[in-house]
C-alpha cells in the first residue's frame, strides 16, 4: 500500500509499490534500515522526487490533500 495516497496499485492482480529511501543513497555508503524506507506507488514516488531535496512523506501527504 502507498503510504502517501493509500492506494493499492496492481498489475494483473500483483501489487506494484516502490521503496523510497528517506535518506537518499546518494548521501553516501551506509547500511539501510527498514525505518529509512517508505512504500510508495509509482506516481507518488515520482512526485516525491520533483524537487531537491525530495519531499518528505508528511509534505507529500499535505500536497495530495490540496489536489
PDB file of N, CA, C and O in Angstrom:
ATOM      1  N   UNK A   1       0.840  -1.183   0.000  1.00  0.00           N
ATOM      2  CA  UNK A   1       0.000   0.000   0.000  1.00  0.00           C
ATOM      3  C   UNK A   1       0.887   1.248   0.000  1.00  0.00           C
ATOM      4  O   UNK A   1       1.917   1.290   0.674  1.00  0.00           O
ATOM      5  N   UNK A   2       0.492   2.252  -0.737  1.00  0.00           N
ATOM      6  CA  UNK A   2       1.225   3.514  -0.771  1.00  0.00           C
ATOM      7  C   UNK A   2       0.991   4.255   0.544  1.00  0.00           C
ATOM      8  O   UNK A   2      -0.148   4.491   0.935  1.00  0.00           O
ATOM      9  N   UNK A   3       2.078   4.615   1.216  1.00  0.00           N
ATOM     10  CA  UNK A   3       1.972   5.314   2.491  1.00  0.00           C
ATOM     11  C   UNK A   3       1.614   6.792   2.316  1.00  0.00           C
ATOM     12  O   UNK A   3       1.322   7.459   3.310  1.00  0.00           O
ATOM     13  N   UNK A   4       1.586   7.283   1.093  1.00  0.00           N
ATOM     14  CA  UNK A   4       1.221   8.679   0.857  1.00  0.00           C
ATOM     15  C   UNK A   4      -0.256   8.811   0.493  1.00  0.00           C
ATOM     16  O   UNK A   4      -0.997   9.519   1.145  1.00  0.00           O
ATOM     17  N   UNK A   5      -0.685   8.104  -0.553  1.00  0.00           N
ATOM     18  CA  UNK A   5      -2.060   8.260  -1.033  1.00  0.00           C
ATOM     19  C   UNK A   5      -2.998   7.146  -0.566  1.00  0.00           C
ATOM     20  O   UNK A   5      -4.215   7.271  -0.698  1.00  0.00           O
ATOM     21  N   UNK A   6      -2.437   6.061  -0.041  1.00  0.00           N
ATOM     22  CA  UNK A   6      -3.261   4.968   0.469  1.00  0.00           C
ATOM     23  C   UNK A   6      -3.763   3.993  -0.586  1.00  0.00           C
ATOM     24  O   UNK A   6      -4.458   3.035  -0.257  1.00  0.00           O
ATOM     25  N   UNK A   7      -3.411   4.218  -1.836  1.00  0.00           N
ATOM     26  CA  UNK A   7      -3.868   3.322  -2.897  1.00  0.00           C
ATOM     27  C   UNK A   7      -3.058   2.033  -2.904  1.00  0.00           C
ATOM     28  O   UNK A   7      -1.956   1.966  -2.380  1.00  0.00           O
ATOM     29  N   UNK A   8      -3.644   1.008  -3.524  1.00  0.00           N
ATOM     30  CA  UNK A   8      -3.005  -0.296  -3.655  1.00  0.00           C
ATOM     31  C   UNK A   8      -2.941  -0.648  -5.142  1.00  0.00           C
ATOM     32  O   UNK A   8      -3.714  -1.486  -5.615  1.00  0.00           O
ATOM     33  N   UNK A   9      -2.045   0.001  -5.894  1.00  0.00           N
ATOM     34  CA  UNK A   9      -1.992  -0.249  -7.332  1.00  0.00           C
ATOM     35  C   UNK A   9      -1.595  -1.688  -7.632  1.00  0.00           C
ATOM     36  O   UNK A   9      -0.793  -2.294  -6.909  1.00  0.00           O
ATOM     37  N   UNK A  10      -2.200  -2.224  -8.717  1.00  0.00           N
ATOM     38  CA  UNK A  10      -1.920  -3.592  -9.122  1.00  0.00           C
ATOM     39  C   UNK A  10      -1.805  -3.685 -10.632  1.00  0.00           C
ATOM     40  O   UNK A  10      -2.423  -2.905 -11.354  1.00  0.00           O
ATOM     41  N   UNK A  11      -1.033  -4.663 -11.077  1.00  0.00           N
ATOM     42  CA  UNK A  11      -0.962  -5.030 -12.486  1.00  0.00           C
ATOM     43  C   UNK A  11      -1.236  -6.523 -12.545  1.00  0.00           C
ATOM     44  O   UNK A  11      -0.498  -7.312 -11.938  1.00  0.00           O
ATOM     45  N   UNK A  12      -2.299  -6.887 -13.206  1.00  0.00           N
ATOM     46  CA  UNK A  12      -2.730  -8.277 -13.315  1.00  0.00           C
ATOM     47  C   UNK A  12      -2.810  -8.941 -11.944  1.00  0.00           C
ATOM     48  O   UNK A  12      -2.372 -10.075 -11.753  1.00  0.00           O
ATOM     49  N   UNK A  13      -3.359  -8.229 -10.982  1.00  0.00           N
ATOM     50  CA  UNK A  13      -3.557  -8.770  -9.648  1.00  0.00           C
ATOM     51  C   UNK A  13      -2.337  -8.756  -8.741  1.00  0.00           C
ATOM     52  O   UNK A  13      -2.410  -9.163  -7.590  1.00  0.00           O
ATOM     53  N   UNK A  14      -1.208  -8.291  -9.245  1.00  0.00           N
ATOM     54  CA  UNK A  14       0.017  -8.234  -8.442  1.00  0.00           C
ATOM     55  C   UNK A  14       0.254  -6.813  -7.949  1.00  0.00           C
ATOM     56  O   UNK A  14       0.192  -5.866  -8.729  1.00  0.00           O
ATOM     57  N   UNK A  15       0.564  -6.655  -6.656  1.00  0.00           N
ATOM     58  CA  UNK A  15       0.797  -5.310  -6.121  1.00  0.00           C
ATOM     59  C   UNK A  15       2.023  -4.652  -6.743  1.00  0.00           C
ATOM     60  O   UNK A  15       3.006  -5.314  -7.045  1.00  0.00           O
ATOM     61  N   UNK A  16       1.904  -3.340  -6.949  1.00  0.00           N
ATOM     62  CA  UNK A  16       3.007  -2.560  -7.518  1.00  0.00           C
ATOM     63  C   UNK A  16       3.294  -1.393  -6.579  1.00  0.00           C
ATOM     64  O   UNK A  16       2.556  -0.421  -6.541  1.00  0.00           O
ATOM     65  N   UNK A  17       4.346  -1.535  -5.791  1.00  0.00           N
ATOM     66  CA  UNK A  17       4.795  -0.446  -4.924  1.00  0.00           C
ATOM     67  C   UNK A  17       6.304  -0.318  -5.083  1.00  0.00           C
ATOM     68  O   UNK A  17       6.984  -1.255  -5.504  1.00  0.00           O
ATOM     69  N   UNK A  18       6.800   0.856  -4.760  1.00  0.00           N
ATOM     70  CA  UNK A  18       8.232   1.108  -4.838  1.00  0.00           C
ATOM     71  C   UNK A  18       8.722   1.488  -3.455  1.00  0.00           C
ATOM     72  O   UNK A  18       7.961   1.980  -2.623  1.00  0.00           O
ATOM     73  N   UNK A  19       9.990   1.257  -3.221  1.00  0.00           N
ATOM     74  CA  UNK A  19      10.608   1.571  -1.941  1.00  0.00           C
ATOM     75  C   UNK A  19      11.374   2.883  -2.079  1.00  0.00           C
ATOM     76  O   UNK A  19      12.245   2.999  -2.927  1.00  0.00           O
ATOM     77  N   UNK A  20      11.024   3.852  -1.259  1.00  0.00           N
ATOM     78  CA  UNK A  20      11.690   5.155  -1.272  1.00  0.00           C
ATOM     79  C   UNK A  20      12.582   5.270  -0.041  1.00  0.00           C
ATOM     80  O   UNK A  20      12.160   4.956   1.076  1.00  0.00           O
ATOM     81  N   UNK A  21      13.820   5.681  -0.249  1.00  0.00           N
ATOM     82  CA  UNK A  21      14.756   5.916   0.858  1.00  0.00           C
ATOM     83  C   UNK A  21      14.562   7.338   1.375  1.00  0.00           C
ATOM     84  O   UNK A  21      14.753   8.298   0.633  1.00  0.00           O
ATOM     85  N   UNK A  22      14.177   7.473   2.634  1.00  0.00           N
ATOM     86  CA  UNK A  22      14.027   8.801   3.231  1.00  0.00           C
ATOM     87  C   UNK A  22      15.365   9.536   3.266  1.00  0.00           C
ATOM     88  O   UNK A  22      15.410  10.747   3.104  1.00  0.00           O
ATOM     89  N   UNK A  23      16.440   8.806   3.492  1.00  0.00           N
ATOM     90  CA  UNK A  23      17.789   9.356   3.456  1.00  0.00           C
ATOM     91  C   UNK A  23      18.427   8.836   2.164  1.00  0.00           C
ATOM     92  O   UNK A  23      18.767   7.663   2.075  1.00  0.00           O
ATOM     93  N   UNK A  24      18.551   9.690   1.129  1.00  0.00           N
ATOM     94  CA  UNK A  24      18.986   9.227  -0.194  1.00  0.00           C
ATOM     95  C   UNK A  24      20.294   8.437  -0.183  1.00  0.00           C
ATOM     96  O   UNK A  24      21.223   8.766   0.560  1.00  0.00           O
ATOM     97  N   UNK A  25      20.347   7.415  -1.010  1.00  0.00           N
ATOM     98  CA  UNK A  25      21.564   6.622  -1.145  1.00  0.00           C
ATOM     99  C   UNK A  25      22.727   7.472  -1.640  1.00  0.00           C
ATOM    100  O   UNK A  25      23.880   7.188  -1.350  1.00  0.00           O
ATOM    101  N   UNK A  26      22.418   8.534  -2.359  1.00  0.00           N
ATOM    102  CA  UNK A  26      23.469   9.407  -2.887  1.00  0.00           C
ATOM    103  C   UNK A  26      24.207  10.166  -1.775  1.00  0.00           C
ATOM    104  O   UNK A  26      25.234  10.776  -2.024  1.00  0.00           O
ATOM    105  N   UNK A  27      23.676  10.104  -0.548  1.00  0.00           N
ATOM    106  CA  UNK A  27      24.347  10.768   0.584  1.00  0.00           C
ATOM    107  C   UNK A  27      25.551   9.998   1.085  1.00  0.00           C
ATOM    108  O   UNK A  27      26.208  10.432   2.009  1.00  0.00           O
ATOM    109  N   UNK A  28      25.818   8.824   0.503  1.00  0.00           N
ATOM    110  CA  UNK A  28      26.995   8.061   0.897  1.00  0.00           C
ATOM    111  C   UNK A  28      26.672   6.618   1.224  1.00  0.00           C
ATOM    112  O   UNK A  28      25.522   6.246   1.403  1.00  0.00           O
ATOM    113  N   UNK A  29      27.710   5.822   1.313  1.00  0.00           N
ATOM    114  CA  UNK A  29      27.560   4.404   1.599  1.00  0.00           C
ATOM    115  C   UNK A  29      27.164   4.209   3.053  1.00  0.00           C
ATOM    116  O   UNK A  29      27.741   4.814   3.952  1.00  0.00           O
ATOM    117  N   UNK A  30      26.187   3.362   3.257  1.00  0.00           N
ATOM    118  CA  UNK A  30      25.740   3.054   4.616  1.00  0.00           C
ATOM    119  C   UNK A  30      24.855   1.815   4.579  1.00  0.00           C
ATOM    120  O   UNK A  30      24.482   1.338   3.522  1.00  0.00           O
ATOM    121  N   UNK A  31      24.500   1.347   5.741  1.00  0.00           N
ATOM    122  CA  UNK A  31      23.571   0.236   5.850  1.00  0.00           C
ATOM    123  C   UNK A  31      22.168   0.817   5.916  1.00  0.00           C
ATOM    124  O   UNK A  31      21.898   1.693   6.745  1.00  0.00           O
ATOM    125  N   UNK A  32      21.280   0.341   5.060  1.00  0.00           N
ATOM    126  CA  UNK A  32      19.899   0.831   5.050  1.00  0.00           C
ATOM    127  C   UNK A  32      19.085   0.077   6.085  1.00  0.00           C
ATOM    128  O   UNK A  32      19.136  -1.145   6.158  1.00  0.00           O
ATOM    129  N   UNK A  33      18.347   0.813   6.875  1.00  0.00           N
ATOM    130  CA  UNK A  33      17.456   0.216   7.876  1.00  0.00           C
ATOM    131  C   UNK A  33      16.020   0.285   7.370  1.00  0.00           C
ATOM    132  O   UNK A  33      15.675   1.167   6.570  1.00  0.00           O
ATOM    133  N   UNK A  34      15.188  -0.630   7.819  1.00  0.00           N
ATOM    134  CA  UNK A  34      13.780  -0.618   7.406  1.00  0.00           C
ATOM    135  C   UNK A  34      13.106   0.697   7.758  1.00  0.00           C
ATOM    136  O   UNK A  34      12.238   1.164   7.024  1.00  0.00           O
ATOM    137  N   UNK A  35      13.517   1.317   8.847  1.00  0.00           N
ATOM    138  CA  UNK A  35      12.911   2.585   9.256  1.00  0.00           C
ATOM    139  C   UNK A  35      13.242   3.724   8.290  1.00  0.00           C
ATOM    140  O   UNK A  35      12.621   4.779   8.335  1.00  0.00           O
ATOM    141  N   UNK A  36      14.215   3.502   7.385  1.00  0.00           N
ATOM    142  CA  UNK A  36      14.601   4.504   6.393  1.00  0.00           C
ATOM    143  C   UNK A  36      13.807   4.356   5.092  1.00  0.00           C
ATOM    144  O   UNK A  36      13.969   5.141   4.183  1.00  0.00           O
ATOM    145  N   UNK A  37      12.938   3.341   5.024  1.00  0.00           N
ATOM    146  CA  UNK A  37      12.213   3.059   3.789  1.00  0.00           C
ATOM    147  C   UNK A  37      10.731   3.382   3.913  1.00  0.00           C
ATOM    148  O   UNK A  37      10.136   3.220   4.974  1.00  0.00           O
ATOM    149  N   UNK A  38      10.155   3.843   2.792  1.00  0.00           N
ATOM    150  CA  UNK A  38       8.730   4.151   2.707  1.00  0.00           C
ATOM    151  C   UNK A  38       8.197   3.479   1.448  1.00  0.00           C
ATOM    152  O   UNK A  38       8.839   3.552   0.399  1.00  0.00           O
ATOM    153  N   UNK A  39       7.042   2.824   1.543  1.00  0.00           N
ATOM    154  CA  UNK A  39       6.439   2.240   0.342  1.00  0.00           C
ATOM    155  C   UNK A  39       5.540   3.278  -0.321  1.00  0.00           C
ATOM    156  O   UNK A  39       4.709   3.893   0.322  1.00  0.00           O
ATOM    157  N   UNK A  40       5.767   3.482  -1.622  1.00  0.00           N
ATOM    158  CA  UNK A  40       5.005   4.459  -2.396  1.00  0.00           C
ATOM    159  C   UNK A  40       4.564   3.842  -3.712  1.00  0.00           C
ATOM    160  O   UNK A  40       5.270   3.006  -4.284  1.00  0.00           O
ATOM    161  N   UNK A  41       3.411   4.282  -4.213  1.00  0.00           N
ATOM    162  CA  UNK A  41       3.006   3.881  -5.562  1.00  0.00           C
ATOM    163  C   UNK A  41       3.935   4.617  -6.535  1.00  0.00           C
ATOM    164  O   UNK A  41       4.578   5.613  -6.172  1.00  0.00           O
ATOM    165  N   UNK A  42       4.044   4.139  -7.773  1.00  0.00           N
ATOM    166  CA  UNK A  42       4.953   4.798  -8.723  1.00  0.00           C
ATOM    167  C   UNK A  42       4.671   6.297  -8.903  1.00  0.00           C
ATOM    168  O   UNK A  42       5.601   7.091  -9.029  1.00  0.00           O
ATOM    169  N   UNK A  43       3.406   6.693  -8.887  1.00  0.00           N
ATOM    170  CA  UNK A  43       3.063   8.106  -9.070  1.00  0.00           C
ATOM    171  C   UNK A  43       3.573   8.955  -7.898  1.00  0.00           C
ATOM    172  O   UNK A  43       4.198  10.000  -8.099  1.00  0.00           O
ATOM    173  N   UNK A  44       3.333   8.503  -6.680  1.00  0.00           N
ATOM    174  CA  UNK A  44       3.791   9.258  -5.511  1.00  0.00           C
ATOM    175  C   UNK A  44       5.309   9.253  -5.419  1.00  0.00           C
ATOM    176  O   UNK A  44       5.914  10.251  -5.018  1.00  0.00           O
ATOM    177  N   UNK A  45       5.938   8.148  -5.814  1.00  0.00           N
ATOM    178  CA  UNK A  45       7.401   8.098  -5.771  1.00  0.00           C
ATOM    179  C   UNK A  45       7.984   9.121  -6.739  1.00  0.00           C
ATOM    180  O   UNK A  45       8.940   9.830  -6.420  1.00  0.00           O
ATOM    181  N   UNK A  46       7.384   9.237  -7.893  1.00  0.00           N
ATOM    182  CA  UNK A  46       7.853  10.242  -8.854  1.00  0.00           C
ATOM    183  C   UNK A  46       7.631  11.647  -8.291  1.00  0.00           C
ATOM    184  O   UNK A  46       8.485  12.528  -8.408  1.00  0.00           O
ATOM    185  N   UNK A  47       6.470  11.872  -7.660  1.00  0.00           N
ATOM    186  CA  UNK A  47       6.149  13.192  -7.104  1.00  0.00           C
ATOM    187  C   UNK A  47       7.136  13.597  -6.015  1.00  0.00           C
ATOM    188  O   UNK A  47       7.537  14.763  -5.930  1.00  0.00           O
ATOM    189  N   UNK A  48       7.544  12.649  -5.177  1.00  0.00           N
ATOM    190  CA  UNK A  48       8.496  12.926  -4.092  1.00  0.00           C
ATOM    191  C   UNK A  48       9.789  13.514  -4.637  1.00  0.00           C
ATOM    192  O   UNK A  48      10.396  14.391  -4.029  1.00  0.00           O
ATOM    193  N   UNK A  49      10.179  13.052  -5.822  1.00  0.00           N
ATOM    194  CA  UNK A  49      11.464  13.466  -6.391  1.00  0.00           C
ATOM    195  C   UNK A  49      11.354  14.636  -7.373  1.00  0.00           C
ATOM    196  O   UNK A  49      12.263  14.870  -8.154  1.00  0.00           O
ATOM    197  N   UNK A  50      10.263  15.402  -7.304  1.00  0.00           N
ATOM    198  CA  UNK A  50      10.125  16.547  -8.211  1.00  0.00           C
ATOM    199  C   UNK A  50      10.859  17.784  -7.711  1.00  0.00           C
ATOM    200  O   UNK A  50      10.825  18.828  -8.355  1.00  0.00           O
ATOM    201  N   UNK A  51      11.477  17.677  -6.568  1.00  0.00           N
ATOM    202  CA  UNK A  51      12.315  18.778  -6.073  1.00  0.00           C
ATOM    203  C   UNK A  51      13.521  18.194  -5.356  1.00  0.00           C
ATOM    204  O   UNK A  51      13.569  17.010  -5.016  1.00  0.00           O
ATOM    205  N   UNK A  52      14.498  19.066  -5.115  1.00  0.00           N
ATOM    206  CA  UNK A  52      15.711  18.679  -4.389  1.00  0.00           C
ATOM    207  C   UNK A  52      15.860  19.611  -3.202  1.00  0.00           C
ATOM    208  O   UNK A  52      15.917  20.836  -3.412  1.00  0.00           O
ATOM    209  N   UNK A  53      15.859  19.158  -1.974  1.00  0.00           N
ATOM    210  CA  UNK A  53      15.753  17.764  -1.572  1.00  0.00           C
ATOM    211  C   UNK A  53      14.340  17.234  -1.791  1.00  0.00           C
ATOM    212  O   UNK A  53      13.378  18.015  -1.911  1.00  0.00           O
ATOM    213  N   UNK A  54      14.219  15.920  -1.824  1.00  0.00           N
ATOM    214  CA  UNK A  54      12.921  15.282  -2.067  1.00  0.00           C
ATOM    215  C   UNK A  54      11.929  15.670  -0.973  1.00  0.00           C
ATOM    216  O   UNK A  54      12.308  15.979   0.161  1.00  0.00           O
ATOM    217  N   UNK A  55      10.646  15.693  -1.337  1.00  0.00           N
ATOM    218  CA  UNK A  55       9.602  15.944  -0.344  1.00  0.00           C
ATOM    219  C   UNK A  55       9.625  14.859   0.719  1.00  0.00           C
ATOM    220  O   UNK A  55       9.887  13.696   0.430  1.00  0.00           O
ATOM    221  N   UNK A  56       9.300  15.230   1.936  1.00  0.00           N
ATOM    222  CA  UNK A  56       9.129  14.229   2.995  1.00  0.00           C
ATOM    223  C   UNK A  56       7.751  13.596   2.812  1.00  0.00           C
ATOM    224  O   UNK A  56       6.886  14.123   2.102  1.00  0.00           O
ATOM    225  N   UNK A  57       7.535  12.474   3.448  1.00  0.00           N
ATOM    226  CA  UNK A  57       6.230  11.818   3.373  1.00  0.00           C
ATOM    227  C   UNK A  57       5.149  12.750   3.908  1.00  0.00           C
ATOM    228  O   UNK A  57       4.071  12.877   3.318  1.00  0.00           O
ATOM    229  N   UNK A  58       5.439  13.448   4.985  1.00  0.00           N
ATOM    230  CA  UNK A  58       4.482  14.390   5.577  1.00  0.00           C
ATOM    231  C   UNK A  58       4.125  15.502   4.583  1.00  0.00           C
ATOM    232  O   UNK A  58       2.954  15.831   4.397  1.00  0.00           O
ATOM    233  N   UNK A  59       5.131  16.074   3.928  1.00  0.00           N
ATOM    234  CA  UNK A  59       4.883  17.142   2.953  1.00  0.00           C
ATOM    235  C   UNK A  59       4.109  16.638   1.739  1.00  0.00           C
ATOM    236  O   UNK A  59       3.227  17.326   1.237  1.00  0.00           O
ATOM    237  N   UNK A  60       4.426  15.432   1.278  1.00  0.00           N
ATOM    238  CA  UNK A  60       3.702  14.868   0.140  1.00  0.00           C
ATOM    239  C   UNK A  60       2.234  14.654   0.480  1.00  0.00           C
ATOM    240  O   UNK A  60       1.355  14.965  -0.315  1.00  0.00           O
ATOM    241  N   UNK A  61       1.967  14.160   1.670  1.00  0.00           N
ATOM    242  CA  UNK A  61       0.565  13.953   2.087  1.00  0.00           C
ATOM    243  C   UNK A  61      -0.183  15.288   2.099  1.00  0.00           C
ATOM    244  O   UNK A  61      -1.342  15.353   1.686  1.00  0.00           O
ATOM    245  N   UNK A  62       0.465  16.357   2.544  1.00  0.00           N
ATOM    246  CA  UNK A  62      -0.175  17.681   2.543  1.00  0.00           C
ATOM    247  C   UNK A  62      -0.484  18.120   1.126  1.00  0.00           C
ATOM    248  O   UNK A  62      -1.552  18.646   0.845  1.00  0.00           O
ATOM    249  N   UNK A  63       0.454  17.902   0.199  1.00  0.00           N
ATOM    250  CA  UNK A  63       0.237  18.271  -1.201  1.00  0.00           C
ATOM    251  C   UNK A  63      -0.906  17.481  -1.817  1.00  0.00           C
ATOM    252  O   UNK A  63      -1.695  18.030  -2.592  1.00  0.00           O
ATOM    253  N   UNK A  64      -1.011  16.222  -1.483  1.00  0.00           N
ATOM    254  CA  UNK A  64      -2.081  15.377  -2.024  1.00  0.00           C
ATOM    255  C   UNK A  64      -3.454  15.847  -1.553  1.00  0.00           C
ATOM    256  O   UNK A  64      -4.430  15.766  -2.272  1.00  0.00           O
ATOM    257  N   UNK A  65      -3.532  16.374  -0.352  1.00  0.00           N
ATOM    258  CA  UNK A  65      -4.812  16.873   0.185  1.00  0.00           C
ATOM    259  C   UNK A  65      -5.239  18.153  -0.537  1.00  0.00           C
ATOM    260  O   UNK A  65      -6.413  18.454  -0.602  1.00  0.00           O
ATOM    261  N   UNK A  66      -4.285  18.893  -1.104  1.00  0.00           N
ATOM    262  CA  UNK A  66      -4.604  20.117  -1.838  1.00  0.00           C
ATOM    263  C   UNK A  66      -5.143  19.804  -3.223  1.00  0.00           C
ATOM    264  O   UNK A  66      -5.845  20.599  -3.824  1.00  0.00           O
ATOM    265  N   UNK A  67      -4.789  18.650  -3.774  1.00  0.00           N
ATOM    266  CA  UNK A  67      -5.176  18.298  -5.145  1.00  0.00           C
ATOM    267  C   UNK A  67      -6.632  17.890  -5.220  1.00  0.00           C
ATOM    268  O   UNK A  67      -7.265  17.551  -4.297  1.00  0.00           O
TER     269      UNK A  67
END
